[in-house]
Amino acid sequence: MIVKVRRCVLNVVISLVLSALSFGVSSEQTDSKALYKTHCSECHGATRTGMMGPALLPENLSRLRKNKAITVIKNGRTATQMPAFKDILNDQEISSITEYIKSKPEVQPSWVKSDIDKSHSVYHANGTLPDKPKFEADLQNLFIVVELGDHSATLLNGDTFEPIHRLKTRFALHGGPKYSPDGRYVYFTSRDGWISKYDIYNLEFVAEVRVAINTRNLAISKDGKYAMVANYLPQTLVLLDTENLKPVKIFDVKNDNGETSRVAAVYTAPPRNSFIAALKDFKEVWEIPYDQAELKVRKIPVDDYLDDFFFDQSYKHLIGASRDSKDGQVIDLELGKKIKTIDLAGMPHLGSGITWEYKGKTVMATPNLKDGQVSVIDMTTWEVIKRIETKGPGFFMRSHKNSKYAFVDVFFGPNKDLMHAIDKETLEIVETLKPIPGKTAAHIEFTKDGSHALMSIWENDGALIVYDAKTLKEVKRLPMKKPSGKYNVHNKTNYASGTSH
Ligand code: HEC
């Protein structure tokens, strides 16, 4: 790794010198493609699919606005390999390069089986590292906290709230990390298609593979043997053998008319021994059972584009919504058809919905990305029984079976520094936390026993704040770099009802 980086830096120095030399001659040069080739392709790849630096394609840069991209190119990024170009390129050249990396390439870059195979590395073959953890802790009450600010993750002891280890991840993780059923391994997914398998007991990466150019998330089968990866570019689902991340099968996402679709997300359906995929561009839900020799796709036609899902605890029903529609659809997975439409208003975020028992029945609650409200739905009648007004649109909801509260953040808008606690028995907001004025408070996750709730201050100079889940008093504050999410081994591997899976 170090050798590679050094070599790259050297190459950049050479290319910078070369470009400085040729600068006088071609100062009129504004051909953005040629500029890209000279100054950027070394690290970001000739076809912009990424090399040592991240991929620079519209799919990958959707979250980086033009003026932000310009700032990065001008000033570089401190403490990373991304150099500053303000003394090498003029404003107009930087602007045209920015247009270029944000535009669709003439030829869509491909990423095929041979590319996947070439990227595959096994650092420690299965069974070669010790089975005894390098540290003492309750292995079921560990957390992985993803820190997007500097592409790192912290392994946290869930009893003492002491960090055990901090590791570098791939650039821009996307979709939460997933654990093996025993909690020993964690699988990370990066925006640029890298899947990394990390051995928590030995604090080491054991295998990596790049399955695509732009990736959404990954799901792990109930038996832990398979990982399925959902991709935007190319439009595929890739099945991996978790033992060493070797690809097993690539599914091209095409319908009977030959149209292709991006995959918004893939979910695991443990009681069904299957993976279920949400498709962005056509009206189908795909189910892929892995307990049959033939890995055959079951295509379920639906009335609308469904790209955001929630499942009931038995996985008999799927509740899906489209990002453009305010209605939720309940799909009976046995029958393979819609049985109900739920009027949800705004833009529900079903992916982070949770369930609990309320007056003898199971209810689900979902935050809303557009409106300041939480919808509470009776899961027998599929009626909305309550809309709880909040101080703004939310992104994540969390609870725990031992907690009387369900937390919802106010992720968007002027009140992004607030976190509501809803009483699960009265469906009323009973307390609103404001940990640091002006700073985004987000994403609660509970400890194994539900005694503590951990919150993210979602900023580069952010923090992880631990609350006593009964008194809602702050217990501890750890500085962290944009901690996006935290994942408790026990709650995740048991598919706990208070957390999304
Ligand atoms: C020495 C290698 C190197 C060179 C040369 C280089 N980059 Fe980068 N670039 C990187 C790395 C590494 C990152 C990731 C930085 C980080 O960790 O945030 C990056 C990040 C970026 C980002 C931010 C991407 C995101 O999603 O946040 C943009 C935009 C970018 N580079 C554009 C360019 C352009 C345009 C050029 C040429 C003018 C260029 N880079 C040249 C290494 C390089």
mmCIF file with all atom_site columns, N, CA and C in Angstrom, residues 62-115:
data_model
loop_
_atom_site.group_PDB
_atom_site.id
_atom_site.type_symbol
_atom_site.label_atom_id
_atom_site.label_alt_id
_atom_site.label_comp_id
_atom_site.label_asym_id
_atom_site.label_entity_id
_atom_site.label_seq_id
_atom_site.pdbx_PDB_ins_code
_atom_site.Cartn_x
_atom_site.Cartn_y
_atom_site.Cartn_z
_atom_site.occupancy
_atom_site.B_iso_or_equiv
_atom_site.pdbx_formal_charge
_atom_site.auth_seq_id
_atom_site.auth_comp_id
_atom_site.auth_asym_id
_atom_site.auth_atom_id
_atom_site.pdbx_PDB_model_num
ATOM 1   N N  . SER A 1 62  ? -23.009 12.457  -7.561  1.00 0.00 ? 62  SER A N  1
ATOM 2   C CA . SER A 1 62  ? -24.334 13.078  -7.402  1.00 0.00 ? 62  SER A CA 1
ATOM 3   C C  . SER A 1 62  ? -24.433 13.905  -6.123  1.00 0.00 ? 62  SER A C  1
ATOM 4   N N  . ARG A 1 63  ? -23.663 13.544  -5.104  1.00 0.00 ? 63  ARG A N  1
ATOM 5   C CA . ARG A 1 63  ? -23.776 14.278  -3.842  1.00 0.00 ? 63  ARG A CA 1
ATOM 6   C C  . ARG A 1 63  ? -22.811 15.462  -3.746  1.00 0.00 ? 63  ARG A C  1
ATOM 7   N N  . LEU A 1 64  ? -21.919 15.572  -4.715  1.00 0.00 ? 64  LEU A N  1
ATOM 8   C CA . LEU A 1 64  ? -20.927 16.652  -4.663  1.00 0.00 ? 64  LEU A CA 1
ATOM 9   C C  . LEU A 1 64  ? -21.362 17.746  -5.634  1.00 0.00 ? 64  LEU A C  1
ATOM 10  N N  . ARG A 1 65  ? -21.846 18.862  -5.080  1.00 0.00 ? 65  ARG A N  1
ATOM 11  C CA . ARG A 1 65  ? -22.344 19.928  -5.950  1.00 0.00 ? 65  ARG A CA 1
ATOM 12  C C  . ARG A 1 65  ? -21.189 20.591  -6.686  1.00 0.00 ? 65  ARG A C  1
ATOM 13  N N  . LYS A 1 66  ? -21.547 21.251  -7.825  1.00 0.00 ? 66  LYS A N  1
ATOM 14  C CA . LYS A 1 66  ? -20.514 21.804  -8.705  1.00 0.00 ? 66  LYS A CA 1
ATOM 15  C C  . LYS A 1 66  ? -19.543 22.739  -7.960  1.00 0.00 ? 66  LYS A C  1
ATOM 16  N N  . ASN A 1 67  ? -20.091 23.656  -7.167  1.00 0.00 ? 67  ASN A N  1
ATOM 17  C CA . ASN A 1 67  ? -19.176 24.598  -6.495  1.00 0.00 ? 67  ASN A CA 1
ATOM 18  C C  . ASN A 1 67  ? -18.275 23.896  -5.476  1.00 0.00 ? 67  ASN A C  1
ATOM 19  N N  . LYS A 1 68  ? -18.798 22.812  -4.883  1.00 0.00 ? 68  LYS A N  1
ATOM 20  C CA . LYS A 1 68  ? -17.971 22.029  -3.941  1.00 0.00 ? 68  LYS A CA 1
ATOM 21  C C  . LYS A 1 68  ? -16.853 21.311  -4.704  1.00 0.00 ? 68  LYS A C  1
ATOM 22  N N  . ALA A 1 69  ? -17.214 20.775  -5.881  1.00 0.00 ? 69  ALA A N  1
ATOM 23  C CA . ALA A 1 69  ? -16.214 20.073  -6.698  1.00 0.00 ? 69  ALA A CA 1
ATOM 24  C C  . ALA A 1 69  ? -15.117 21.054  -7.099  1.00 0.00 ? 69  ALA A C  1
ATOM 25  N N  . ILE A 1 70  ? -15.513 22.254  -7.480  1.00 0.00 ? 70  ILE A N  1
ATOM 26  C CA . ILE A 1 70  ? -14.530 23.279  -7.872  1.00 0.00 ? 70  ILE A CA 1
ATOM 27  C C  . ILE A 1 70  ? -13.584 23.585  -6.709  1.00 0.00 ? 70  ILE A C  1
ATOM 28  N N  . THR A 1 71  ? -14.153 23.725  -5.513  1.00 0.00 ? 71  THR A N  1
ATOM 29  C CA . THR A 1 71  ? -13.318 23.996  -4.339  1.00 0.00 ? 71  THR A CA 1
ATOM 30  C C  . THR A 1 71  ? -12.305 22.874  -4.105  1.00 0.00 ? 71  THR A C  1
ATOM 31  N N  . VAL A 1 72  ? -12.769 21.617  -4.239  1.00 0.00 ? 72  VAL A N  1
ATOM 32  C CA . VAL A 1 72  ? -11.857 20.488  -4.040  1.00 0.00 ? 72  VAL A CA 1
ATOM 33  C C  . VAL A 1 72  ? -10.724 20.540  -5.064  1.00 0.00 ? 72  VAL A C  1
ATOM 34  N N  . ILE A 1 73  ? -11.075 20.806  -6.322  1.00 0.00 ? 73  ILE A N  1
ATOM 35  C CA . ILE A 1 73  ? -10.046 20.796  -7.374  1.00 0.00 ? 73  ILE A CA 1
ATOM 36  C C  . ILE A 1 73  ? -9.067  21.963  -7.167  1.00 0.00 ? 73  ILE A C  1
ATOM 37  N N  . LYS A 1 74  ? -9.597  23.105  -6.800  1.00 0.00 ? 74  LYS A N  1
ATOM 38  C CA . LYS A 1 74  ? -8.724  24.266  -6.557  1.00 0.00 ? 74  LYS A CA 1
ATOM 39  C C  . LYS A 1 74  ? -7.779  24.032  -5.381  1.00 0.00 ? 74  LYS A C  1
ATOM 40  N N  . ASN A 1 75  ? -8.344  23.620  -4.267  1.00 0.00 ? 75  ASN A N  1
ATOM 41  C CA . ASN A 1 75  ? -7.570  23.582  -3.024  1.00 0.00 ? 75  ASN A CA 1
ATOM 42  C C  . ASN A 1 75  ? -7.063  22.206  -2.631  1.00 0.00 ? 75  ASN A C  1
ATOM 43  N N  . GLY A 1 76  ? -7.509  21.188  -3.348  1.00 0.00 ? 76  GLY A N  1
ATOM 44  C CA . GLY A 1 76  ? -7.144  19.839  -2.942  1.00 0.00 ? 76  GLY A CA 1
ATOM 45  C C  . GLY A 1 76  ? -7.849  19.473  -1.657  1.00 0.00 ? 76  GLY A C  1
ATOM 46  N N  . ARG A 1 77  ? -7.517  18.304  -1.096  1.00 0.00 ? 77  ARG A N  1
ATOM 47  C CA . ARG A 1 77  ? -8.084  17.940  0.209   1.00 0.00 ? 77  ARG A CA 1
ATOM 48  C C  . ARG A 1 77  ? -6.933  17.655  1.149   1.00 0.00 ? 77  ARG A C  1
ATOM 49  N N  . THR A 1 78  ? -6.899  18.423  2.238   1.00 0.00 ? 78  THR A N  1
ATOM 50  C CA . THR A 1 78  ? -5.794  18.263  3.178   1.00 0.00 ? 78  THR A CA 1
ATOM 51  C C  . THR A 1 78  ? -5.756  16.845  3.718   1.00 0.00 ? 78  THR A C  1
ATOM 52  N N  . ALA A 1 79  ? -4.567  16.398  3.976   1.00 0.00 ? 79  ALA A N  1
ATOM 53  C CA . ALA A 1 79  ? -4.323  15.068  4.542   1.00 0.00 ? 79  ALA A CA 1
ATOM 54  C C  . ALA A 1 79  ? -4.775  13.944  3.622   1.00 0.00 ? 79  ALA A C  1
ATOM 55  N N  . THR A 1 80  ? -4.973  14.229  2.334   1.00 0.00 ? 80  THR A N  1
ATOM 56  C CA . THR A 1 80  ? -5.245  13.163  1.366   1.00 0.00 ? 80  THR A CA 1
ATOM 57  C C  . THR A 1 80  ? -4.318  13.368  0.168   1.00 0.00 ? 80  THR A C  1
ATOM 58  N N  . GLN A 1 81  ? -4.397  12.444  -0.772  1.00 0.00 ? 81  GLN A N  1
ATOM 59  C CA . GLN A 1 81  ? -3.550  12.518  -1.966  1.00 0.00 ? 81  GLN A CA 1
ATOM 60  C C  . GLN A 1 81  ? -4.086  13.499  -3.007  1.00 0.00 ? 81  GLN A C  1
ATOM 61  N N  . MET A 1 82  ? -5.243  14.066  -2.763  1.00 0.00 ? 82  MET A N  1
ATOM 62  C CA . MET A 1 82  ? -5.841  14.963  -3.755  1.00 0.00 ? 82  MET A CA 1
ATOM 63  C C  . MET A 1 82  ? -5.108  16.308  -3.737  1.00 0.00 ? 82  MET A C  1
ATOM 64  N N  . PRO A 1 83  ? -4.331  16.623  -4.837  1.00 0.00 ? 83  PRO A N  1
ATOM 65  C CA . PRO A 1 83  ? -3.536  17.858  -4.840  1.00 0.00 ? 83  PRO A CA 1
ATOM 66  C C  . PRO A 1 83  ? -4.380  19.091  -5.173  1.00 0.00 ? 83  PRO A C  1
ATOM 67  N N  . ALA A 1 84  ? -3.814  20.273  -4.891  1.00 0.00 ? 84  ALA A N  1
ATOM 68  C CA . ALA A 1 84  ? -4.478  21.539  -5.228  1.00 0.00 ? 84  ALA A CA 1
ATOM 69  C C  . ALA A 1 84  ? -4.060  21.947  -6.638  1.00 0.00 ? 84  ALA A C  1
ATOM 70  N N  . PHE A 1 85  ? -5.026  22.391  -7.443  1.00 0.00 ? 85  PHE A N  1
ATOM 71  C CA . PHE A 1 85  ? -4.717  22.753  -8.828  1.00 0.00 ? 85  PHE A CA 1
ATOM 72  C C  . PHE A 1 85  ? -4.804  24.252  -9.088  1.00 0.00 ? 85  PHE A C  1
ATOM 73  N N  . LYS A 1 86  ? -4.991  25.059  -8.022  1.00 0.00 ? 86  LYS A N  1
ATOM 74  C CA . LYS A 1 86  ? -5.235  26.485  -8.279  1.00 0.00 ? 86  LYS A CA 1
ATOM 75  C C  . LYS A 1 86  ? -4.034  27.198  -8.891  1.00 0.00 ? 86  LYS A C  1
ATOM 76  N N  . ASP A 1 87  ? -2.825  26.674  -8.705  1.00 0.00 ? 87  ASP A N  1
ATOM 77  C CA . ASP A 1 87  ? -1.657  27.300  -9.328  1.00 0.00 ? 87  ASP A CA 1
ATOM 78  C C  . ASP A 1 87  ? -1.290  26.660  -10.660 1.00 0.00 ? 87  ASP A C  1
ATOM 79  N N  . ILE A 1 88  ? -2.017  25.631  -11.044 1.00 0.00 ? 88  ILE A N  1
ATOM 80  C CA . ILE A 1 88  ? -1.686  24.906  -12.264 1.00 0.00 ? 88  ILE A CA 1
ATOM 81  C C  . ILE A 1 88  ? -2.733  25.149  -13.341 1.00 0.00 ? 88  ILE A C  1
ATOM 82  N N  . LEU A 1 89  ? -3.992  25.239  -12.918 1.00 0.00 ? 89  LEU A N  1
ATOM 83  C CA . LEU A 1 89  ? -5.084  25.455  -13.872 1.00 0.00 ? 89  LEU A CA 1
ATOM 84  C C  . LEU A 1 89  ? -5.788  26.764  -13.543 1.00 0.00 ? 89  LEU A C  1
ATOM 85  N N  . ASN A 1 90  ? -6.240  27.485  -14.576 1.00 0.00 ? 90  ASN A N  1
ATOM 86  C CA . ASN A 1 90  ? -6.982  28.715  -14.296 1.00 0.00 ? 90  ASN A CA 1
ATOM 87  C C  . ASN A 1 90  ? -8.460  28.408  -14.043 1.00 0.00 ? 90  ASN A C  1
ATOM 88  N N  . ASP A 1 91  ? -9.198  29.424  -13.620 1.00 0.00 ? 91  ASP A N  1
ATOM 89  C CA . ASP A 1 91  ? -10.600 29.217  -13.220 1.00 0.00 ? 91  ASP A CA 1
ATOM 90  C C  . ASP A 1 91  ? -11.433 28.582  -14.323 1.00 0.00 ? 91  ASP A C  1
ATOM 91  N N  . GLN A 1 92  ? -11.168 29.055  -15.542 1.00 0.00 ? 92  GLN A N  1
ATOM 92  C CA . GLN A 1 92  ? -11.964 28.546  -16.651 1.00 0.00 ? 92  GLN A CA 1
ATOM 93  C C  . GLN A 1 92  ? -11.655 27.071  -16.919 1.00 0.00 ? 92  GLN A C  1
ATOM 94  N N  . GLU A 1 93  ? -10.391 26.717  -16.805 1.00 0.00 ? 93  GLU A N  1
ATOM 95  C CA . GLU A 1 93  ? -10.005 25.316  -17.000 1.00 0.00 ? 93  GLU A CA 1
ATOM 96  C C  . GLU A 1 93  ? -10.601 24.424  -15.898 1.00 0.00 ? 93  GLU A C  1
ATOM 97  N N  . ILE A 1 94  ? -10.574 24.935  -14.678 1.00 0.00 ? 94  ILE A N  1
ATOM 98  C CA . ILE A 1 94  ? -11.135 24.151  -13.563 1.00 0.00 ? 94  ILE A CA 1
ATOM 99  C C  . ILE A 1 94  ? -12.643 23.979  -13.758 1.00 0.00 ? 94  ILE A C  1
ATOM 100 N N  . SER A 1 95  ? -13.284 25.042  -14.207 1.00 0.00 ? 95  SER A N  1
ATOM 101 C CA . SER A 1 95  ? -14.712 24.954  -14.441 1.00 0.00 ? 95  SER A CA 1
ATOM 102 C C  . SER A 1 95  ? -15.034 23.942  -15.548 1.00 0.00 ? 95  SER A C  1
ATOM 103 N N  . SER A 1 96  ? -14.233 23.956  -16.609 1.00 0.00 ? 96  SER A N  1
ATOM 104 C CA . SER A 1 96  ? -14.550 23.028  -17.698 1.00 0.00 ? 96  SER A CA 1
ATOM 105 C C  . SER A 1 96  ? -14.221 21.578  -17.309 1.00 0.00 ? 96  SER A C  1
ATOM 106 N N  . ILE A 1 97  ? -13.200 21.367  -16.507 1.00 0.00 ? 97  ILE A N  1
ATOM 107 C CA . ILE A 1 97  ? -12.924 20.004  -16.015 1.00 0.00 ? 97  ILE A CA 1
ATOM 108 C C  . ILE A 1 97  ? -14.080 19.530  -15.122 1.00 0.00 ? 97  ILE A C  1
ATOM 109 N N  . THR A 1 98  ? -14.616 20.474  -14.339 1.00 0.00 ? 98  THR A N  1
ATOM 110 C CA . THR A 1 98  ? -15.720 20.102  -13.445 1.00 0.00 ? 98  THR A CA 1
ATOM 111 C C  . THR A 1 98  ? -16.943 19.690  -14.260 1.00 0.00 ? 98  THR A C  1
ATOM 112 N N  . GLU A 1 99  ? -17.236 20.467  -15.307 1.00 0.00 ? 99  GLU A N  1
ATOM 113 C CA . GLU A 1 99  ? -18.339 20.088  -16.216 1.00 0.00 ? 99  GLU A CA 1
ATOM 114 C C  . GLU A 1 99  ? -18.098 18.680  -16.759 1.00 0.00 ? 99  GLU A C  1
ATOM 115 N N  . TYR A 1 100 ? -16.853 18.476  -17.154 1.00 0.00 ? 100 TYR A N  1
ATOM 116 C CA . TYR A 1 100 ? -16.492 17.206  -17.775 1.00 0.00 ? 100 TYR A CA 1
ATOM 117 C C  . TYR A 1 100 ? -16.721 16.022  -16.833 1.00 0.00 ? 100 TYR A C  1
ATOM 118 N N  . ILE A 1 101 ? -16.247 16.123  -15.576 1.00 0.00 ? 101 ILE A N  1
ATOM 119 C CA . ILE A 1 101 ? -16.393 14.970  -14.680 1.00 0.00 ? 101 ILE A CA 1
ATOM 120 C C  . ILE A 1 101 ? -17.840 14.776  -14.231 1.00 0.00 ? 101 ILE A C  1
ATOM 121 N N  . LYS A 1 102 ? -18.654 15.825  -14.380 1.00 0.00 ? 102 LYS A N  1
ATOM 122 C CA . LYS A 1 102 ? -20.072 15.710  -14.000 1.00 0.00 ? 102 LYS A CA 1
ATOM 123 C C  . LYS A 1 102 ? -20.930 15.252  -15.173 1.00 0.00 ? 102 LYS A C  1
ATOM 124 N N  . SER A 1 103 ? -20.322 15.141  -16.367 1.00 0.00 ? 103 SER A N  1
ATOM 125 C CA . SER A 1 103 ? -21.117 14.777  -17.550 1.00 0.00 ? 103 SER A CA 1
ATOM 126 C C  . SER A 1 103 ? -21.003 13.287  -17.826 1.00 0.00 ? 103 SER A C  1
ATOM 127 N N  . LYS A 1 104 ? -22.008 12.804  -18.543 1.00 0.00 ? 104 LYS A N  1
ATOM 128 C CA . LYS A 1 104 ? -22.045 11.386  -18.906 1.00 0.00 ? 104 LYS A CA 1
ATOM 129 C C  . LYS A 1 104 ? -20.953 11.116  -19.929 1.00 0.00 ? 104 LYS A C  1
ATOM 130 N N  . PRO A 1 105 ? -20.154 10.095  -19.757 1.00 0.00 ? 105 PRO A N  1
ATOM 131 C CA . PRO A 1 105 ? -19.106 9.814   -20.742 1.00 0.00 ? 105 PRO A CA 1
ATOM 132 C C  . PRO A 1 105 ? -19.705 9.363   -22.080 1.00 0.00 ? 105 PRO A C  1
ATOM 133 N N  . GLU A 1 106 ? -18.960 9.615   -23.189 1.00 0.00 ? 106 GLU A N  1
ATOM 134 C CA . GLU A 1 106 ? -19.461 9.196   -24.513 1.00 0.00 ? 106 GLU A CA 1
ATOM 135 C C  . GLU A 1 106 ? -19.700 7.690   -24.526 1.00 0.00 ? 106 GLU A C  1
ATOM 136 N N  . VAL A 1 107 ? -18.752 6.971   -23.954 1.00 0.00 ? 107 VAL A N  1
ATOM 137 C CA . VAL A 1 107 ? -18.917 5.516   -23.871 1.00 0.00 ? 107 VAL A CA 1
ATOM 138 C C  . VAL A 1 107 ? -19.051 5.161   -22.393 1.00 0.00 ? 107 VAL A C  1
ATOM 139 N N  . GLN A 1 108 ? -20.182 4.552   -22.045 1.00 0.00 ? 108 GLN A N  1
ATOM 140 C CA . GLN A 1 108 ? -20.398 4.190   -20.643 1.00 0.00 ? 108 GLN A CA 1
ATOM 141 C C  . GLN A 1 108 ? -19.299 3.200   -20.223 1.00 0.00 ? 108 GLN A C  1
ATOM 142 N N  . PRO A 1 109 ? -18.540 3.521   -19.181 1.00 0.00 ? 109 PRO A N  1
ATOM 143 C CA . PRO A 1 109 ? -17.476 2.598   -18.788 1.00 0.00 ? 109 PRO A CA 1
ATOM 144 C C  . PRO A 1 109 ? -18.045 1.251   -18.335 1.00 0.00 ? 109 PRO A C  1
ATOM 145 N N  . SER A 1 110 ? -17.318 0.197   -18.603 1.00 0.00 ? 110 SER A N  1
ATOM 146 C CA . SER A 1 110 ? -17.838 -1.129  -18.252 1.00 0.00 ? 110 SER A CA 1
ATOM 147 C C  . SER A 1 110 ? -17.035 -1.711  -17.092 1.00 0.00 ? 110 SER A C  1
ATOM 148 N N  . TRP A 1 111 ? -17.634 -2.649  -16.419 1.00 0.00 ? 111 TRP A N  1
ATOM 149 C CA . TRP A 1 111 ? -16.956 -3.363  -15.335 1.00 0.00 ? 111 TRP A CA 1
ATOM 150 C C  . TRP A 1 111 ? -17.470 -4.796  -15.389 1.00 0.00 ? 111 TRP A C  1
ATOM 151 N N  . VAL A 1 112 ? -16.676 -5.652  -16.019 1.00 0.00 ? 112 VAL A N  1
ATOM 152 C CA . VAL A 1 112 ? -17.141 -7.010  -16.286 1.00 0.00 ? 112 VAL A CA 1
ATOM 153 C C  . VAL A 1 112 ? -16.430 -8.017  -15.386 1.00 0.00 ? 112 VAL A C  1
ATOM 154 N N  . LYS A 1 113 ? -16.797 -9.275  -15.548 1.00 0.00 ? 113 LYS A N  1
ATOM 155 C CA . LYS A 1 113 ? -16.273 -10.340 -14.695 1.00 0.00 ? 113 LYS A CA 1
ATOM 156 C C  . LYS A 1 113 ? -14.744 -10.295 -14.583 1.00 0.00 ? 113 LYS A C  1
ATOM 157 N N  . SER A 1 114 ? -14.065 -10.061 -15.714 1.00 0.00 ? 114 SER A N  1
ATOM 158 C CA . SER A 1 114 ? -12.593 -10.074 -15.648 1.00 0.00 ? 114 SER A CA 1
ATOM 159 C C  . SER A 1 114 ? -12.060 -8.893  -14.827 1.00 0.00 ? 114 SER A C  1
ATOM 160 N N  . ASP A 1 115 ? -12.764 -7.756  -14.862 1.00 0.00 ? 115 ASP A N  1
ATOM 161 C CA . ASP A 1 115 ? -12.353 -6.621  -14.017 1.00 0.00 ? 115 ASP A CA 1
ATOM 162 C C  . ASP A 1 115 ? -12.540 -6.979  -12.540 1.00 0.00 ? 115 ASP A C  1
#
